[in-house]
Amino acid sequence: MQPQRRRQYLINKRFQYKVILYLSLMVAVIAVAGHFMAFSYAKLVLAAQTTPTAALPASAGASDILWLPILITVLLGIIFVLIFGMLYSHRIAGPLFNLKRVMERVGQGDLTTVMHIRSSDEFHDVEASFNTMVSGLHQRMEKVRAGLADLPPQEKRRMEHLLVDHFSVGSQSSAPTASF
């Protein structure tokens, strides 16, 4: 069996463009900061060379002058990317964790579950689709329950028992009960 290959890389264009923009801005900020630090440091070192007491050896080249600002820029860039990555990934991981949790509740039969995502998080379209899906399932179950009224009493009890075994109404903390 051949592995499936992704044919379309931009699945959620708005979200993916936002991530690309944030990453590009981080690289640009780090590059500008590095350039500014290296330029300022080189200017200070070259200004210090004009005084006889602070002159560098004649063998000192540009790489000897710029290693410190480049090292500082790289370290600051790593710290900046780690902090930004942690904060932004939380905006993605939080809704995914929430989705997993509410999917487990629906899987256990709780069709009253509603997914809520903070306004600052990503995946609001997933939240809306999930809530629409669960609402549709809940409405279909209500139609099934309404259809039970037309059944003979013994068949109605048997169907109620099957439904209560598979679907709960309300919170998961109490035993599933249903009023058909």
PDB file of C-alpha atoms in Angstrom:
ATOM      1  CA  MET A   1       0.000   0.000   0.000  1.00  0.00           C
ATOM      2  CA  GLN A   2       1.443   3.343  -1.030  1.00  0.00           C
ATOM      3  CA  PRO A   3       1.470   6.171   1.521  1.00  0.00           C
ATOM      4  CA  GLN A   4      -0.939   8.969   0.760  1.00  0.00           C
ATOM      5  CA  ARG A   5       0.711  12.138  -0.404  1.00  0.00           C
ATOM      6  CA  ARG A   6      -0.666  15.513   0.414  1.00  0.00           C
ATOM      7  CA  ARG A   7      -1.766  17.270  -2.758  1.00  0.00           C
ATOM      8  CA  GLN A   8      -2.717  20.592  -1.238  1.00  0.00           C
ATOM      9  CA  TYR A   9      -0.437  22.235   1.309  1.00  0.00           C
ATOM     10  CA  LEU A  10      -2.594  25.258   2.047  1.00  0.00           C
ATOM     11  CA  ILE A  11      -5.523  23.626   3.809  1.00  0.00           C
ATOM     12  CA  ASN A  12      -6.566  26.525   6.038  1.00  0.00           C
ATOM     13  CA  LYS A  13      -5.107  29.474   4.143  1.00  0.00           C
ATOM     14  CA  ARG A  14      -5.999  32.168   6.685  1.00  0.00           C
ATOM     15  CA  PHE A  15      -4.397  30.285   9.568  1.00  0.00           C
ATOM     16  CA  GLN A  16      -1.366  29.121   7.601  1.00  0.00           C
ATOM     17  CA  TYR A  17      -0.704  32.587   6.192  1.00  0.00           C
ATOM     18  CA  LYS A  18      -0.906  34.003   9.730  1.00  0.00           C
ATOM     19  CA  VAL A  19       1.684  31.496  11.004  1.00  0.00           C
ATOM     20  CA  ILE A  20       3.953  32.213   8.025  1.00  0.00           C
ATOM     21  CA  LEU A  21       3.598  35.958   8.620  1.00  0.00           C
ATOM     22  CA  TYR A  22       4.445  35.630  12.339  1.00  0.00           C
ATOM     23  CA  LEU A  23       7.489  33.482  11.606  1.00  0.00           C
ATOM     24  CA  SER A  24       8.649  35.885   8.890  1.00  0.00           C
ATOM     25  CA  LEU A  25       8.253  38.841  11.241  1.00  0.00           C
ATOM     26  CA  MET A  26      10.283  37.042  13.907  1.00  0.00           C
ATOM     27  CA  VAL A  27      13.104  36.370  11.452  1.00  0.00           C
ATOM     28  CA  ALA A  28      12.992  39.986  10.230  1.00  0.00           C
ATOM     29  CA  VAL A  29      13.086  41.400  13.776  1.00  0.00           C
ATOM     30  CA  ILE A  30      15.981  39.135  14.725  1.00  0.00           C
ATOM     31  CA  ALA A  31      17.877  40.020  11.522  1.00  0.00           C
ATOM     32  CA  VAL A  32      17.377  43.771  12.012  1.00  0.00           C
ATOM     33  CA  ALA A  33      18.356  43.537  15.682  1.00  0.00           C
ATOM     34  CA  GLY A  34      21.441  41.514  14.763  1.00  0.00           C
ATOM     35  CA  HIS A  35      22.423  43.954  12.051  1.00  0.00           C
ATOM     36  CA  PHE A  36      21.952  46.921  14.391  1.00  0.00           C
ATOM     37  CA  MET A  37      23.961  45.259  17.185  1.00  0.00           C
ATOM     38  CA  ALA A  38      26.789  44.218  14.840  1.00  0.00           C
ATOM     39  CA  PHE A  39      26.942  47.657  13.219  1.00  0.00           C
ATOM     40  CA  SER A  40      26.944  49.436  16.599  1.00  0.00           C
ATOM     41  CA  TYR A  41      29.554  47.107  18.046  1.00  0.00           C
ATOM     42  CA  ALA A  42      31.817  47.418  14.986  1.00  0.00           C
ATOM     43  CA  LYS A  43      31.502  51.197  15.127  1.00  0.00           C
ATOM     44  CA  LEU A  44      32.523  51.206  18.808  1.00  0.00           C
ATOM     45  CA  VAL A  45      35.470  48.908  18.186  1.00  0.00           C
ATOM     46  CA  LEU A  46      36.681  50.908  15.211  1.00  0.00           C
ATOM     47  CA  ALA A  47      36.330  54.137  17.195  1.00  0.00           C
ATOM     48  CA  ALA A  48      38.397  52.570  19.983  1.00  0.00           C
ATOM     49  CA  GLN A  49      41.120  51.681  17.472  1.00  0.00           C
ATOM     50  CA  THR A  50      41.853  55.329  16.837  1.00  0.00           C
ATOM     51  CA  THR A  51      43.270  55.752  20.336  1.00  0.00           C
ATOM     52  CA  PRO A  52      46.778  54.338  20.789  1.00  0.00           C
ATOM     53  CA  THR A  53      45.974  52.562  24.086  1.00  0.00           C
ATOM     54  CA  ALA A  54      42.944  50.661  22.790  1.00  0.00           C
ATOM     55  CA  ALA A  55      44.195  49.730  19.344  1.00  0.00           C
ATOM     56  CA  LEU A  56      43.521  46.199  18.148  1.00  0.00           C
ATOM     57  CA  PRO A  57      46.322  44.100  16.769  1.00  0.00           C
ATOM     58  CA  ALA A  58      46.858  44.539  13.058  1.00  0.00           C
ATOM     59  CA  SER A  59      45.695  40.956  12.460  1.00  0.00           C
ATOM     60  CA  ALA A  60      42.174  41.684  13.831  1.00  0.00           C
ATOM     61  CA  GLY A  61      39.636  41.320  11.017  1.00  0.00           C
ATOM     62  CA  ALA A  62      35.883  41.811  10.707  1.00  0.00           C
ATOM     63  CA  SER A  63      35.151  38.315  12.055  1.00  0.00           C
ATOM     64  CA  ASP A  64      37.150  39.083  15.208  1.00  0.00           C
ATOM     65  CA  ILE A  65      35.155  42.268  15.724  1.00  0.00           C
ATOM     66  CA  LEU A  66      31.652  40.876  15.062  1.00  0.00           C
ATOM     67  CA  TRP A  67      31.593  37.515  16.887  1.00  0.00           C
ATOM     68  CA  LEU A  68      30.155  38.972  20.131  1.00  0.00           C
ATOM     69  CA  PRO A  69      27.113  40.796  18.657  1.00  0.00           C
ATOM     70  CA  ILE A  70      26.384  37.837  16.403  1.00  0.00           C
ATOM     71  CA  LEU A  71      26.512  35.447  19.361  1.00  0.00           C
ATOM     72  CA  ILE A  72      24.262  37.725  21.439  1.00  0.00           C
ATOM     73  CA  THR A  73      21.822  38.082  18.531  1.00  0.00           C
ATOM     74  CA  VAL A  74      21.650  34.334  18.008  1.00  0.00           C
ATOM     75  CA  LEU A  75      21.040  33.701  21.725  1.00  0.00           C
ATOM     76  CA  LEU A  76      18.381  36.430  21.940  1.00  0.00           C
ATOM     77  CA  GLY A  77      16.789  35.084  18.759  1.00  0.00           C
ATOM     78  CA  ILE A  78      16.609  31.575  20.197  1.00  0.00           C
ATOM     79  CA  ILE A  79      15.044  32.874  23.416  1.00  0.00           C
ATOM     80  CA  PHE A  80      12.584  35.021  21.435  1.00  0.00           C
ATOM     81  CA  VAL A  81      11.552  32.111  19.192  1.00  0.00           C
ATOM     82  CA  LEU A  82      11.145  29.759  22.175  1.00  0.00           C
ATOM     83  CA  ILE A  83       8.940  32.213  24.071  1.00  0.00           C
ATOM     84  CA  PHE A  84       6.876  33.115  20.994  1.00  0.00           C
ATOM     85  CA  GLY A  85       6.603  29.459  19.993  1.00  0.00           C
ATOM     86  CA  MET A  86       5.351  28.478  23.429  1.00  0.00           C
ATOM     87  CA  LEU A  87       2.778  31.282  23.551  1.00  0.00           C
ATOM     88  CA  TYR A  88       1.509  30.753  20.011  1.00  0.00           C
ATOM     89  CA  SER A  89       1.468  26.954  20.216  1.00  0.00           C
ATOM     90  CA  HIS A  90      -0.734  27.283  23.311  1.00  0.00           C
ATOM     91  CA  ARG A  91      -3.307  29.069  21.150  1.00  0.00           C
ATOM     92  CA  ILE A  92      -3.315  25.970  18.937  1.00  0.00           C
ATOM     93  CA  ALA A  93      -2.835  23.177  21.480  1.00  0.00           C
ATOM     94  CA  GLY A  94      -5.525  24.503  23.845  1.00  0.00           C
ATOM     95  CA  PRO A  95      -8.395  24.198  21.354  1.00  0.00           C
ATOM     96  CA  LEU A  96      -7.137  20.795  20.206  1.00  0.00           C
ATOM     97  CA  PHE A  97      -7.083  19.583  23.814  1.00  0.00           C
ATOM     98  CA  ASN A  98     -10.590  20.995  24.324  1.00  0.00           C
ATOM     99  CA  LEU A  99     -11.815  19.326  21.120  1.00  0.00           C
ATOM    100  CA  LYS A 100     -10.430  15.979  22.262  1.00  0.00           C
ATOM    101  CA  ARG A 101     -12.155  16.331  25.637  1.00  0.00           C
ATOM    102  CA  VAL A 102     -15.581  17.216  24.197  1.00  0.00           C
ATOM    103  CA  MET A 103     -15.282  14.496  21.535  1.00  0.00           C
ATOM    104  CA  GLU A 104     -14.771  11.964  24.338  1.00  0.00           C
ATOM    105  CA  ARG A 105     -17.941  13.240  26.042  1.00  0.00           C
ATOM    106  CA  VAL A 106     -19.927  12.940  22.812  1.00  0.00           C
ATOM    107  CA  GLY A 107     -18.409   9.490  22.291  1.00  0.00           C
ATOM    108  CA  GLN A 108     -19.785   8.530  25.702  1.00  0.00           C
ATOM    109  CA  GLY A 109     -23.224   9.641  24.535  1.00  0.00           C
ATOM    110  CA  ASP A 110     -23.574  13.175  25.943  1.00  0.00           C
ATOM    111  CA  LEU A 111     -25.224  15.026  23.062  1.00  0.00           C
ATOM    112  CA  THR A 112     -25.666  18.195  25.134  1.00  0.00           C
ATOM    113  CA  THR A 113     -21.933  18.919  24.991  1.00  0.00           C
ATOM    114  CA  VAL A 114     -20.935  22.298  23.554  1.00  0.00           C
ATOM    115  CA  MET A 115     -17.395  23.265  22.617  1.00  0.00           C
ATOM    116  CA  HIS A 116     -16.147  26.711  23.691  1.00  0.00           C
ATOM    117  CA  ILE A 117     -12.903  28.292  22.499  1.00  0.00           C
ATOM    118  CA  ARG A 118     -11.444  31.537  23.833  1.00  0.00           C
ATOM    119  CA  SER A 119     -11.662  34.443  21.406  1.00  0.00           C
ATOM    120  CA  SER A 120      -7.850  34.710  21.260  1.00  0.00           C
ATOM    121  CA  ASP A 121      -7.410  31.055  20.240  1.00  0.00           C
ATOM    122  CA  GLU A 122      -7.406  29.526  16.773  1.00  0.00           C
ATOM    123  CA  PHE A 123      -9.877  27.077  15.186  1.00  0.00           C
ATOM    124  CA  HIS A 124     -13.163  28.945  15.658  1.00  0.00           C
ATOM    125  CA  ASP A 125     -14.408  27.339  12.432  1.00  0.00           C
ATOM    126  CA  VAL A 126     -13.790  23.896  13.972  1.00  0.00           C
ATOM    127  CA  GLU A 127     -15.725  24.959  17.073  1.00  0.00           C
ATOM    128  CA  ALA A 128     -18.704  26.074  14.989  1.00  0.00           C
ATOM    129  CA  SER A 129     -18.689  22.883  12.880  1.00  0.00           C
ATOM    130  CA  PHE A 130     -18.402  20.654  15.939  1.00  0.00           C
ATOM    131  CA  ASN A 131     -21.264  22.409  17.738  1.00  0.00           C
ATOM    132  CA  THR A 132     -23.416  22.207  14.608  1.00  0.00           C
ATOM    133  CA  MET A 133     -22.688  18.482  14.311  1.00  0.00           C
ATOM    134  CA  VAL A 134     -23.552  17.732  17.949  1.00  0.00           C
ATOM    135  CA  SER A 135     -26.690  19.863  17.751  1.00  0.00           C
ATOM    136  CA  GLY A 136     -27.785  17.949  14.650  1.00  0.00           C
ATOM    137  CA  LEU A 137     -27.187  14.629  16.401  1.00  0.00           C
ATOM    138  CA  HIS A 138     -29.151  15.836  19.399  1.00  0.00           C
ATOM    139  CA  GLN A 139     -32.084  16.921  17.196  1.00  0.00           C
ATOM    140  CA  ARG A 140     -32.103  13.539  15.446  1.00  0.00           C
ATOM    141  CA  MET A 141     -32.182  11.775  18.817  1.00  0.00           C
ATOM    142  CA  GLU A 142     -35.137  13.904  19.845  1.00  0.00           C
ATOM    143  CA  LYS A 143     -36.963  12.822  16.675  1.00  0.00           C
ATOM    144  CA  VAL A 144     -36.219   9.185  17.544  1.00  0.00           C
ATOM    145  CA  ARG A 145     -37.557   9.737  21.051  1.00  0.00           C
ATOM    146  CA  ALA A 146     -40.682  11.370  19.671  1.00  0.00           C
ATOM    147  CA  GLY A 147     -41.161   8.382  17.352  1.00  0.00           C
ATOM    148  CA  LEU A 148     -41.108   6.043  20.356  1.00  0.00           C
ATOM    149  CA  ALA A 149     -44.479   7.384  21.459  1.00  0.00           C
ATOM    150  CA  ASP A 150     -46.126   5.567  18.548  1.00  0.00           C
ATOM    151  CA  LEU A 151     -44.737   2.158  19.557  1.00  0.00           C
ATOM    152  CA  PRO A 152     -46.597  -0.448  21.629  1.00  0.00           C
ATOM    153  CA  PRO A 153     -45.705  -0.203  25.374  1.00  0.00           C
ATOM    154  CA  GLN A 154     -43.462  -3.297  25.512  1.00  0.00           C
ATOM    155  CA  GLU A 155     -41.527  -2.339  22.369  1.00  0.00           C
ATOM    156  CA  LYS A 156     -41.290   1.240  23.666  1.00  0.00           C
ATOM    157  CA  ARG A 157     -39.650   0.078  26.946  1.00  0.00           C
ATOM    158  CA  ARG A 158     -37.167  -2.084  25.031  1.00  0.00           C
ATOM    159  CA  MET A 159     -36.193   0.807  22.729  1.00  0.00           C
ATOM    160  CA  GLU A 160     -35.952   3.240  25.677  1.00  0.00           C
ATOM    161  CA  HIS A 161     -33.595   0.829  27.402  1.00  0.00           C
ATOM    162  CA  LEU A 162     -31.404   0.601  24.291  1.00  0.00           C
ATOM    163  CA  LEU A 163     -31.305   4.386  23.920  1.00  0.00           C
ATOM    164  CA  VAL A 164     -30.482   5.012  27.589  1.00  0.00           C
ATOM    165  CA  ASP A 165     -27.642   2.484  27.351  1.00  0.00           C
ATOM    166  CA  HIS A 166     -26.095   4.379  24.434  1.00  0.00           C
ATOM    167  CA  PHE A 167     -26.964   8.044  24.971  1.00  0.00           C
ATOM    168  CA  SER A 168     -27.088  10.177  28.075  1.00  0.00           C
ATOM    169  CA  VAL A 169     -29.062  13.344  28.509  1.00  0.00           C
ATOM    170  CA  GLY A 170     -27.268  16.053  30.474  1.00  0.00           C
ATOM    171  CA  SER A 171     -24.098  15.854  32.497  1.00  0.00           C
ATOM    172  CA  GLN A 172     -21.829  12.834  32.715  1.00  0.00           C
ATOM    173  CA  SER A 173     -21.696  12.960  36.513  1.00  0.00           C
ATOM    174  CA  SER A 174     -25.154  11.493  36.922  1.00  0.00           C
ATOM    175  CA  ALA A 175     -26.424   8.180  35.627  1.00  0.00           C
ATOM    176  CA  PRO A 176     -28.010   8.437  32.211  1.00  0.00           C
ATOM    177  CA  THR A 177     -31.715   9.040  32.501  1.00  0.00           C
ATOM    178  CA  ALA A 178     -34.227   9.827  29.875  1.00  0.00           C
ATOM    179  CA  SER A 179     -37.846  10.799  29.890  1.00  0.00           C
ATOM    180  CA  PHE A 180     -39.351   9.411  26.742  1.00  0.00           C
TER     181      PHE A 180
END
